[in-house]
Short mmCIF file of C-alpha atoms in Angstrom, two decimals:
data_model
loop_
_atom_site.label_atom_id
_atom_site.label_comp_id
_atom_site.label_asym_id
_atom_site.label_seq_id
_atom_site.Cartn_x
_atom_site.Cartn_y
_atom_site.Cartn_z
CA MET V 1 101.79 110.64 112.03
CA LYS V 2 100.59 113.40 113.72
CA ASP V 3 103.42 115.29 113.78
CA ASN V 4 103.84 115.44 109.77
CA LYS V 5 100.37 116.19 109.79
CA ARG V 6 100.72 119.05 111.78
CA LEU V 7 104.05 120.20 110.17
CA ALA V 8 102.84 119.85 106.66
CA ALA V 9 99.72 122.03 107.02
CA GLN V 10 102.15 124.92 109.15
CA ILE V 11 104.72 124.38 105.98
CA VAL V 12 101.94 125.03 103.18
CA GLU V 13 100.40 127.91 105.71
CA LEU V 14 103.87 129.58 105.84
CA ILE V 15 104.59 129.29 101.83
CA GLY V 16 101.74 130.99 100.79
CA GLY V 17 98.92 128.37 100.84
CA SER V 18 98.47 126.06 98.68
CA ASP V 19 97.42 128.62 95.53
CA ASN V 20 100.83 129.60 95.74
CA ILE V 21 102.16 126.49 95.10
CA SER V 22 102.90 125.69 91.69
CA SER V 23 104.47 122.16 91.67
CA VAL V 24 106.32 120.22 94.70
CA THR V 25 108.33 117.54 94.30
CA HIS V 26 110.84 116.27 96.93
CA CYS V 27 114.48 114.25 97.28
CA MET V 28 115.43 112.42 99.72
CA THR V 29 115.70 115.12 102.40
CA ARG V 30 114.00 118.20 100.95
CA LEU V 31 110.51 119.36 100.04
CA ARG V 32 110.92 121.49 96.78
CA PHE V 33 108.40 123.91 95.76
CA VAL V 34 108.44 126.27 93.29
CA LEU V 35 105.91 129.09 94.00
CA LYS V 36 104.21 131.39 92.41
CA ASP V 37 105.22 134.06 94.49
CA ASP V 38 108.50 133.72 96.60
CA GLY V 39 107.18 136.85 98.19
CA LYS V 40 104.37 135.27 100.20
CA ALA V 41 106.37 132.64 101.54
CA ASN V 42 107.81 133.05 106.28
CA ALA V 43 111.07 132.13 104.88
CA ASP V 44 112.11 133.09 108.32
CA LYS V 45 109.65 131.90 110.58
CA LEU V 46 110.22 128.71 108.27
CA LYS V 47 113.20 128.23 110.05
CA THR V 48 112.02 128.43 113.54
CA THR V 49 109.31 125.95 112.70
CA GLU V 50 109.90 122.12 115.24
CA GLY V 51 110.50 119.86 112.38
CA VAL V 52 112.59 122.27 110.01
CA MET V 53 115.98 121.85 109.33
CA GLY V 54 116.36 124.54 106.93
CA VAL V 55 114.99 127.12 104.00
CA VAL V 56 117.15 127.44 100.64
CA ASN V 57 115.55 129.42 97.93
CA SER V 58 117.83 128.45 95.31
CA GLY V 59 117.78 127.41 91.76
CA GLY V 60 114.26 128.52 91.03
CA GLN V 61 113.18 126.42 94.15
CA PHE V 62 111.44 126.96 97.35
CA GLN V 63 113.08 124.01 99.44
CA VAL V 64 112.64 123.18 102.67
CA VAL V 65 114.44 120.90 104.29
CA VAL V 66 112.33 118.07 107.06
CA GLY V 67 114.96 115.33 107.09
CA ASN V 68 114.23 111.98 106.62
CA VAL V 69 110.36 112.19 107.23
CA VAL V 70 109.89 114.31 103.68
CA GLU V 71 108.04 110.90 101.94
CA SER V 72 105.63 111.40 105.07
CA VAL V 73 105.07 115.26 105.01
CA TYR V 74 105.09 115.18 101.04
CA ASN V 75 102.15 112.72 101.22
CA GLU V 76 100.52 114.61 104.05
CA LEU V 77 100.91 117.65 102.39
CA MET V 78 99.44 116.25 98.79
CA ASN V 79 96.47 114.85 100.59
CA GLN V 80 95.99 118.45 102.28
CA THR V 81 96.19 120.64 99.46
CA GLY V 82 94.06 118.19 97.04
CA ASN V 83 96.25 117.33 94.03
CA SER V 84 99.08 114.57 92.97
CA SER V 85 102.71 116.27 92.05
CA GLN V 86 102.27 114.21 88.60
CA GLU V 87 98.50 116.56 88.23
CA GLN V 88 100.34 120.28 89.73
CA GLU V 89 103.20 119.63 87.65
CA VAL V 90 101.90 119.15 84.29
CA LYS V 91 98.93 121.86 84.08
CA THR V 92 101.08 124.82 85.76
CA GLU V 93 104.67 124.23 86.59
CA GLY V 94 105.82 125.35 82.34
CA PRO V 95 104.46 128.84 82.71
CA THR V 96 106.22 129.36 86.00
CA VAL V 97 108.86 127.87 85.93
CA ASN V 98 109.39 130.65 82.60
CA LYS V 99 109.53 133.03 84.77
CA LYS V 100 112.90 131.96 86.19
CA LYS V 101 116.00 133.58 84.22
CA GLY V 102 119.38 132.29 83.39
CA LEU V 103 121.21 129.25 86.22
CA ASP V 104 118.34 129.17 88.36
CA ARG V 105 115.81 127.69 85.24
CA PHE V 106 119.15 126.29 84.41
CA PHE V 107 119.51 123.77 88.16
CA ASP V 108 115.33 123.68 88.60
CA ALA V 109 115.48 122.13 85.43
CA LEU V 110 118.01 119.45 86.59
CA SER V 111 117.05 118.78 89.43
CA GLY V 112 113.31 118.62 88.56
CA ILE V 113 114.23 116.02 85.72
CA PHE V 114 116.84 113.74 87.88
CA VAL V 115 115.51 113.53 91.25
CA PRO V 116 112.68 111.40 90.46
CA ILE V 117 114.85 108.63 88.40
CA ILE V 118 117.81 109.01 91.25
CA PRO V 119 116.61 105.72 92.78
CA ALA V 120 116.72 103.64 89.58
CA ILE V 121 120.00 104.44 88.99
CA ALA V 122 121.41 103.93 92.44
CA GLY V 123 119.77 100.33 92.67
CA ALA V 124 121.05 99.99 89.37
CA GLY V 125 124.11 101.42 90.33
CA MET V 126 124.28 99.27 93.61
CA LEU V 127 123.76 95.98 92.00
CA LYS V 128 126.72 96.41 89.80
CA GLY V 129 128.99 96.75 92.39
CA LEU V 130 127.34 93.50 93.93
CA LEU V 131 128.41 91.84 91.31
CA ALA V 132 131.56 93.30 91.01
CA LEU V 133 132.68 91.67 94.43
CA LEU V 134 131.45 88.24 93.41
CA ILE V 135 133.11 87.98 90.45
CA LEU V 136 136.18 89.22 92.66
CA PHE V 137 136.11 86.56 95.54
CA ASN V 138 134.78 84.32 92.71
CA TRP V 139 131.41 83.36 93.95
CA THR V 140 130.09 83.24 90.67
CA SER V 141 131.21 83.30 87.29
CA ALA V 142 130.36 85.55 84.53
CA GLU V 143 129.75 82.84 82.45
CA SER V 144 126.79 81.93 84.36
CA ASN V 145 123.44 82.67 83.37
CA THR V 146 122.40 83.63 87.39
CA TYR V 147 125.28 86.60 86.91
CA THR V 148 123.73 87.46 82.89
CA VAL V 149 120.07 87.60 84.39
CA PHE V 150 121.64 90.15 87.34
CA ASN V 151 123.78 91.89 84.91
CA THR V 152 121.19 92.49 82.77
CA ILE V 153 118.52 94.08 85.25
CA ALA V 154 121.47 96.64 86.43
CA ASP V 155 122.57 97.12 82.56
CA ALA V 156 118.84 97.99 81.59
CA VAL V 157 118.07 101.10 84.15
CA PHE V 158 121.77 102.39 82.09
CA TYR V 159 120.74 101.41 78.46
CA PHE V 160 117.27 102.52 78.60
CA LEU V 161 118.38 105.74 79.87
CA PRO V 162 116.97 107.93 77.62
CA ILE V 163 113.37 106.46 78.03
CA LEU V 164 113.77 107.13 81.96
CA LEU V 165 114.74 110.77 81.31
CA ALA V 166 112.15 111.16 78.54
CA PHE V 167 109.42 110.68 81.62
CA SER V 168 110.59 112.39 83.91
CA ALA V 169 111.59 115.59 81.54
CA ALA V 170 107.83 115.59 80.07
CA ARG V 171 106.53 115.97 83.89
CA LYS V 172 109.05 118.91 84.05
CA PHE V 173 108.51 120.33 81.19
CA GLY V 174 105.02 120.05 81.25
CA CYS V 175 103.63 117.79 78.01
CA ASN V 176 102.80 114.47 78.06
CA PRO V 177 105.07 111.55 79.53
CA LEU V 178 104.28 108.68 77.86
CA ILE V 179 104.68 110.25 74.41
CA ALA V 180 107.46 111.70 75.95
CA ALA V 181 108.51 107.89 76.61
CA SER V 182 107.65 106.78 73.55
CA VAL V 183 110.39 109.19 71.64
CA GLY V 184 112.84 107.80 74.30
CA ALA V 185 112.42 104.21 72.68
CA ALA V 186 111.90 105.13 69.51
CA ILE V 187 115.45 106.30 68.99
CA LEU V 188 116.52 102.60 71.19
CA HIS V 189 114.56 100.60 68.41
CA PRO V 190 116.77 97.79 68.18
CA THR V 191 116.32 98.25 63.82
CA PHE V 192 118.11 101.74 64.57
CA THR V 193 120.66 99.95 67.62
CA GLY V 194 120.80 96.57 64.46
CA ILE V 195 121.43 99.54 61.96
CA VAL V 196 124.67 101.26 64.03
CA ALA V 197 125.91 97.72 65.24
CA GLU V 198 126.51 96.27 61.57
CA GLY V 199 128.76 99.72 61.07
CA ASN V 200 125.79 101.58 58.20
CA VAL V 201 125.99 105.10 59.74
CA GLN V 202 124.66 106.68 56.63
CA PHE V 203 121.36 107.30 56.99
CA ASP V 204 118.80 109.02 54.72
CA PHE V 205 115.46 110.28 56.04
CA LEU V 206 113.28 111.84 53.27
CA GLY V 207 116.71 111.82 51.06
CA ILE V 208 117.74 113.96 53.47
CA PRO V 209 121.42 112.13 54.94
CA PHE V 210 122.37 111.80 58.58
CA THR V 211 124.84 109.79 60.40
CA MET V 212 122.72 107.35 62.59
CA MET V 213 123.75 106.86 66.43
CA SER V 214 123.56 104.96 69.66
CA TYR V 215 121.86 106.47 71.76
CA SER V 216 121.44 103.82 74.37
CA SER V 217 123.27 105.13 78.27
CA SER V 218 122.53 108.83 76.24
CA VAL V 219 121.46 111.81 78.41
CA LEU V 220 121.38 115.08 76.23
CA PRO V 221 120.10 114.54 72.74
CA ILE V 222 116.84 112.95 74.95
CA LEU V 223 116.92 115.20 77.43
CA LEU V 224 117.27 118.71 74.20
CA GLY V 225 114.64 116.55 72.37
CA ILE V 226 111.57 116.20 74.89
CA TRP V 227 112.39 120.55 75.88
CA LEU V 228 111.91 121.11 72.34
CA MET V 229 109.23 118.40 72.10
CA SER V 230 107.54 120.61 75.07
CA TYR V 231 107.02 123.20 72.70
CA LEU V 232 106.18 121.44 69.96
CA GLU V 233 102.86 119.62 71.46
CA LYS V 234 102.08 123.32 72.65
CA PHE V 235 101.97 124.41 69.67
CA ILE V 236 99.76 121.76 67.91
CA LYS V 237 97.61 121.90 70.46
CA SER V 238 96.91 125.85 69.99
CA TRP V 239 95.43 125.26 66.71
CA MET V 240 94.52 121.06 66.88
CA PRO V 241 90.79 120.51 67.63
CA LYS V 242 89.87 119.04 70.41
CA THR V 243 87.31 116.17 68.92
CA LEU V 244 90.95 115.23 67.11
CA ASP V 245 93.40 116.29 69.36
CA LEU V 246 93.69 112.57 71.41
CA VAL V 247 94.90 111.17 68.24
CA PHE V 248 96.71 113.82 66.05
CA THR V 249 98.38 115.44 68.22
CA PRO V 250 100.42 112.59 69.43
CA LEU V 251 100.91 111.49 65.87
CA LEU V 252 102.04 114.92 64.47
CA THR V 253 104.49 114.85 67.56
CA LEU V 254 105.91 111.71 67.41
CA ILE V 255 106.63 111.60 63.23
CA ILE V 256 108.18 115.04 63.87
CA ILE V 257 109.96 115.63 67.14
CA VAL V 258 112.12 111.66 66.59
CA PRO V 259 113.31 112.52 62.66
CA VAL V 260 114.50 115.68 64.12
CA ILE V 261 116.43 113.88 67.14
CA LEU V 262 118.01 111.29 64.74
CA ILE V 263 119.17 114.15 62.01
CA VAL V 264 120.00 117.42 64.15
CA ILE V 265 119.36 116.96 68.06
CA GLY V 266 120.98 113.44 69.02
CA PRO V 267 124.35 114.04 66.60
CA PHE V 268 124.50 117.53 68.36
CA GLY V 269 124.17 116.14 71.42
CA ILE V 270 126.16 113.38 71.79
CA TRP V 271 128.87 115.70 70.25
CA CYS V 272 127.84 118.37 73.58
CA GLY V 273 127.75 115.87 75.67
CA ASP V 274 131.40 113.79 74.43
CA ILE V 275 132.90 117.41 75.12
CA LEU V 276 131.32 117.79 78.40
CA SER V 277 133.08 115.02 79.60
CA SER V 278 136.45 115.24 77.48
CA GLY V 279 136.46 118.57 79.07
CA PHE V 280 136.13 117.32 82.59
CA ALA V 281 138.73 114.52 82.03
CA PHE V 282 140.84 116.75 80.53
CA LEU V 283 140.93 118.94 83.49
CA TYR V 284 140.91 115.58 86.14
CA ASP V 285 144.10 113.87 84.08
CA LYS V 286 145.85 116.99 84.09
CA PHE V 287 144.82 118.97 87.38
CA SER V 288 143.88 116.30 89.77
CA PHE V 289 145.47 117.64 92.88
CA VAL V 290 142.96 121.20 92.36
CA ALA V 291 140.04 118.95 90.77
CA GLY V 292 140.10 116.85 93.82
CA LEU V 293 140.88 119.86 96.33
CA LEU V 294 137.92 121.87 95.40
CA LEU V 295 135.19 120.06 94.36
CA GLY V 296 135.80 117.60 97.91
CA ALA V 297 135.48 120.65 99.75
CA VAL V 298 133.02 122.52 98.31
CA TYR V 299 130.24 120.04 97.20
CA PRO V 300 128.73 120.43 100.69
CA LEU V 301 128.22 123.93 99.66
CA LEU V 302 126.84 123.20 96.21
CA VAL V 303 124.47 120.40 98.34
CA ILE V 304 122.96 123.39 100.42
CA THR V 305 122.20 125.79 97.26
CA GLY V 306 121.00 122.85 95.31
CA MET V 307 123.17 123.04 92.83
CA HIS V 308 125.08 120.13 92.99
CA HIS V 309 123.05 118.47 90.98
CA GLY V 310 124.65 119.76 88.03
CA LEU V 311 127.16 117.25 88.01
CA LEU V 312 124.67 114.65 87.20
CA PRO V 313 124.75 114.99 83.80
CA ILE V 314 128.39 114.35 83.77
CA MET V 315 128.50 111.67 85.84
CA LEU V 316 125.81 109.85 83.68
CA GLN V 317 127.71 110.83 80.50
CA ASN V 318 131.16 109.93 82.36
CA LEU V 319 129.18 106.02 83.09
CA SER V 320 127.78 105.86 79.34
CA THR V 321 130.76 106.33 77.61
CA GLN V 322 133.65 105.09 79.64
CA GLY V 323 131.73 102.18 81.84
CA TYR V 324 132.96 104.27 84.94
CA ASP V 325 133.17 108.00 86.62
CA VAL V 326 135.41 109.67 88.86
CA ILE V 327 133.05 111.97 90.15
CA LEU V 328 131.17 110.43 93.09
CA ALA V 329 134.28 109.94 94.98
CA LEU V 330 134.93 113.63 95.65
CA CYS V 331 131.35 113.82 96.58
CA ALA V 332 131.96 111.37 99.31
CA ALA V 333 134.99 113.53 100.33
CA GLY V 334 132.33 116.13 101.07
CA ASN V 335 130.02 114.15 102.61
CA THR V 336 132.24 112.41 104.63
CA ALA V 337 133.75 115.74 105.79
CA VAL V 338 130.68 116.13 106.81
CA ALA V 339 129.68 113.05 109.17
CA GLY V 340 133.93 113.91 110.48
CA ALA V 341 132.90 117.86 111.01
CA VAL V 342 129.32 116.56 112.97
CA PHE V 343 130.47 114.05 114.87
CA GLY V 344 133.63 115.62 116.25
CA VAL V 345 130.93 118.68 117.80
CA TYR V 346 128.86 115.35 119.87
CA LEU V 347 131.69 114.88 121.16
CA LYS V 348 132.48 118.68 122.01
CA ALA V 349 129.00 119.94 122.93
CA ARG V 350 127.35 120.41 126.22
CA ASN V 351 124.42 120.88 124.84
CA ARG V 352 121.64 117.61 125.08
CA SER V 353 119.75 118.69 122.46
CA THR V 354 123.21 119.75 120.47
CA LYS V 355 124.38 116.41 121.11
CA ALA V 356 121.42 114.48 120.17
CA ILE V 357 121.21 116.45 116.66
CA ALA V 358 124.75 115.75 115.90
CA ALA V 359 124.73 111.85 117.13
CA SER V 360 121.80 111.23 114.27
CA SER V 361 123.04 113.47 112.05
CA THR V 362 126.44 111.31 111.95
CA ILE V 363 124.80 108.81 111.13
CA SER V 364 122.93 109.24 108.44
CA GLY V 365 125.71 111.89 106.97
CA LEU V 366 128.06 108.52 106.70
CA ILE V 367 125.15 106.72 104.93
CA GLY V 368 125.20 109.71 102.69
CA ILE V 369 122.43 112.34 103.64
CA ILE V 370 124.33 115.03 105.50
CA GLU V 371 121.05 117.79 105.22
CA PRO V 372 119.98 117.26 108.48
CA GLY V 373 123.81 117.56 109.74
CA LEU V 374 124.57 120.58 107.36
CA TYR V 375 121.77 122.76 108.22
CA GLY V 376 121.96 121.40 112.10
CA ILE V 377 125.00 121.94 113.51
CA VAL V 378 127.28 122.63 110.71
CA ILE V 379 125.65 126.48 108.57
CA LYS V 380 125.49 127.22 112.54
CA SER V 381 129.10 127.30 112.62
CA LYS V 382 131.69 128.84 110.93
CA LYS V 383 134.28 126.93 112.86
CA THR V 384 132.66 123.59 111.87
CA LEU V 385 132.54 124.64 108.47
CA GLY V 386 136.09 125.34 108.19
CA ALA V 387 136.84 121.95 109.32
CA VAL V 388 134.27 120.51 106.57
CA LEU V 389 136.40 122.29 103.85
CA ALA V 390 139.61 121.36 105.50
CA GLY V 391 138.61 117.68 105.32
CA GLY V 392 136.70 117.51 102.36
CA ALA V 393 139.82 119.35 100.69
CA VAL V 394 141.79 116.30 102.49
CA GLY V 395 139.89 113.57 100.70
CA GLY V 396 139.30 115.08 97.56
CA ILE V 397 142.88 114.89 97.27
CA ILE V 398 143.64 111.25 97.84
CA MET V 399 140.71 110.28 95.73
CA ALA V 400 141.58 112.74 92.63
CA LEU V 401 145.45 111.86 92.68
CA PHE V 402 144.34 108.00 92.93
CA GLN V 403 142.01 108.31 90.30
CA VAL V 404 139.02 106.09 92.35
CA LYS V 405 136.41 104.93 90.44
CA ASN V 406 132.82 104.17 90.18
CA THR V 407 130.67 102.00 88.22
CA GLY V 408 127.05 103.23 89.13
CA PHE V 409 125.33 105.04 91.57
CA GLY V 410 124.87 105.04 95.50
CA LEU V 411 124.80 107.27 98.78
CA ASN V 412 128.20 107.95 99.81
CA PRO V 413 130.45 107.38 101.73
CA LEU V 414 128.75 104.40 102.93
CA GLY V 415 125.21 103.61 101.82
CA GLY V 416 126.36 102.93 98.22
CA LEU V 417 129.98 101.09 99.10
CA PRO V 418 128.99 98.48 96.46
CA VAL V 419 129.57 101.43 93.13
CA PHE V 420 132.93 101.65 94.45
CA PHE V 421 134.39 97.96 94.21
CA GLY V 422 137.41 97.17 92.13
CA ASP V 423 141.36 98.20 91.34
CA THR V 424 140.64 101.57 94.08
CA PHE V 425 139.09 100.70 96.59
CA VAL V 426 141.62 100.91 98.72
CA TYR V 427 142.43 104.48 97.56
CA TYR V 428 138.38 104.89 98.34
CA LEU V 429 138.16 103.96 102.04
CA LEU V 430 141.54 105.67 102.42
CA GLY V 431 139.86 109.36 101.37
CA ILE V 432 137.11 108.68 102.57
CA ALA V 433 138.96 107.84 106.40
CA ALA V 434 140.62 110.68 105.71
CA SER V 435 137.55 112.94 105.37
CA PHE V 436 136.24 111.83 108.39
CA ILE V 437 139.67 112.55 110.61
CA VAL V 438 140.90 115.48 109.94
CA SER V 439 137.04 117.25 109.61
CA PHE V 440 136.55 115.05 113.01
CA VAL V 441 139.63 115.97 114.84
CA THR V 442 139.40 119.89 113.39
CA ALA V 443 136.08 119.99 114.75
CA TYR V 444 136.54 119.27 117.74
CA MET V 445 140.30 121.27 117.87
CA LEU V 446 137.99 124.37 116.86
CA GLY V 447 135.57 123.36 119.15
CA PHE V 448 131.14 124.46 118.51
CA THR V 449 129.30 127.76 119.76
CA GLU V 450 126.10 126.58 121.63
CA GLU V 451 123.12 127.44 121.04
CA ARG V 452 122.60 128.90 125.16
CA ASP V 453 126.45 130.82 124.78
CA ALA V 454 125.53 132.22 121.06
CA GLU V 455 124.55 135.92 122.40
CA LYS V 456 127.73 135.94 124.18
CA SER V 457 129.82 134.76 121.40
#
């Protein structure tokens, strides 16, 4: 605990102090800062700080990799700065993010929205995988009451995904999260879903005709809607008297934004999501070899930059429209390659410190947390990085050729194993085995330049 407290204090100091923090969140291994001035942060000194595995300034975020202790360090950091992440984010993040441009803003928004809801999605995905296993071995029946209860729990997260996304997106865009959740609930109301179920999709509002659609498990409509809502809410607040703000700002926001989503944004978002999903499906079906090779190989590089969050909307869209996804298996190949390469370093290395880092990173990598291996071992050696690319490519090709499917989300390769249970499970095992072996053998054969020899090389 004392070490985490000390580390949090050092990080705050080296990023320019608490006054330089616009917002901060965390994922499984990283503290993700949005800083008011990136130039005040001392990245070089941070990288050499004990307890810090790496520093990445990408996607509009200043990311500090601290490994599995990230939650403890985050809590210590919150205590020391005297703020909660929600208070900071709602208060200051909107204006700060607007200073970012292009892809930085896009990936910053995606990570800020999707990272907080990953635990819920992962838990539901794991449960769906376990249910598939129970059915496969005839340990229960799909008609049993027990199965119905568990299956409903698993489906609920995906069915009501727009509500989760609305809440998370509102925190990111700086508007009221509970009003946003109400918007998500409105478009999922049984009245609307019942109209669609009955086939009466031609509807009108104030004489304006539109097509009623089902928004359960959808992604883009609610994201676009809450993004627009953030501007609408700020506009209303700019002229609304403070004495009336509590009631009339939510009222006007709801009666404007929900119809706009139903009439304009919703159909457009559904159409864009279908185009995105169909486009990837076409590429995957026609050029499986290339898709598997590229994504399997470069996925660890996407993790380093934080760009891997750009895959989440596509995976969610695939799950909502097809009931399964094929991208996660390719990501699993890349993750496994990191674990295999690091294991090769563990067997080859002489330095005790290197072996200790490699051993723990192999275990965490097989579970599905690859940052310790990436920052502790892989990026320090071009040879090891080459082994990762080779192993990821081979595993990705196998996953793509056999079109390995997943029915939910989980840590991979082994942490979320149940989400891959099904007809292609054996090929998933084959893919991760090939990825691990190729990267392990390659890393072991190429060798690893240890820190004590770094100056000679």
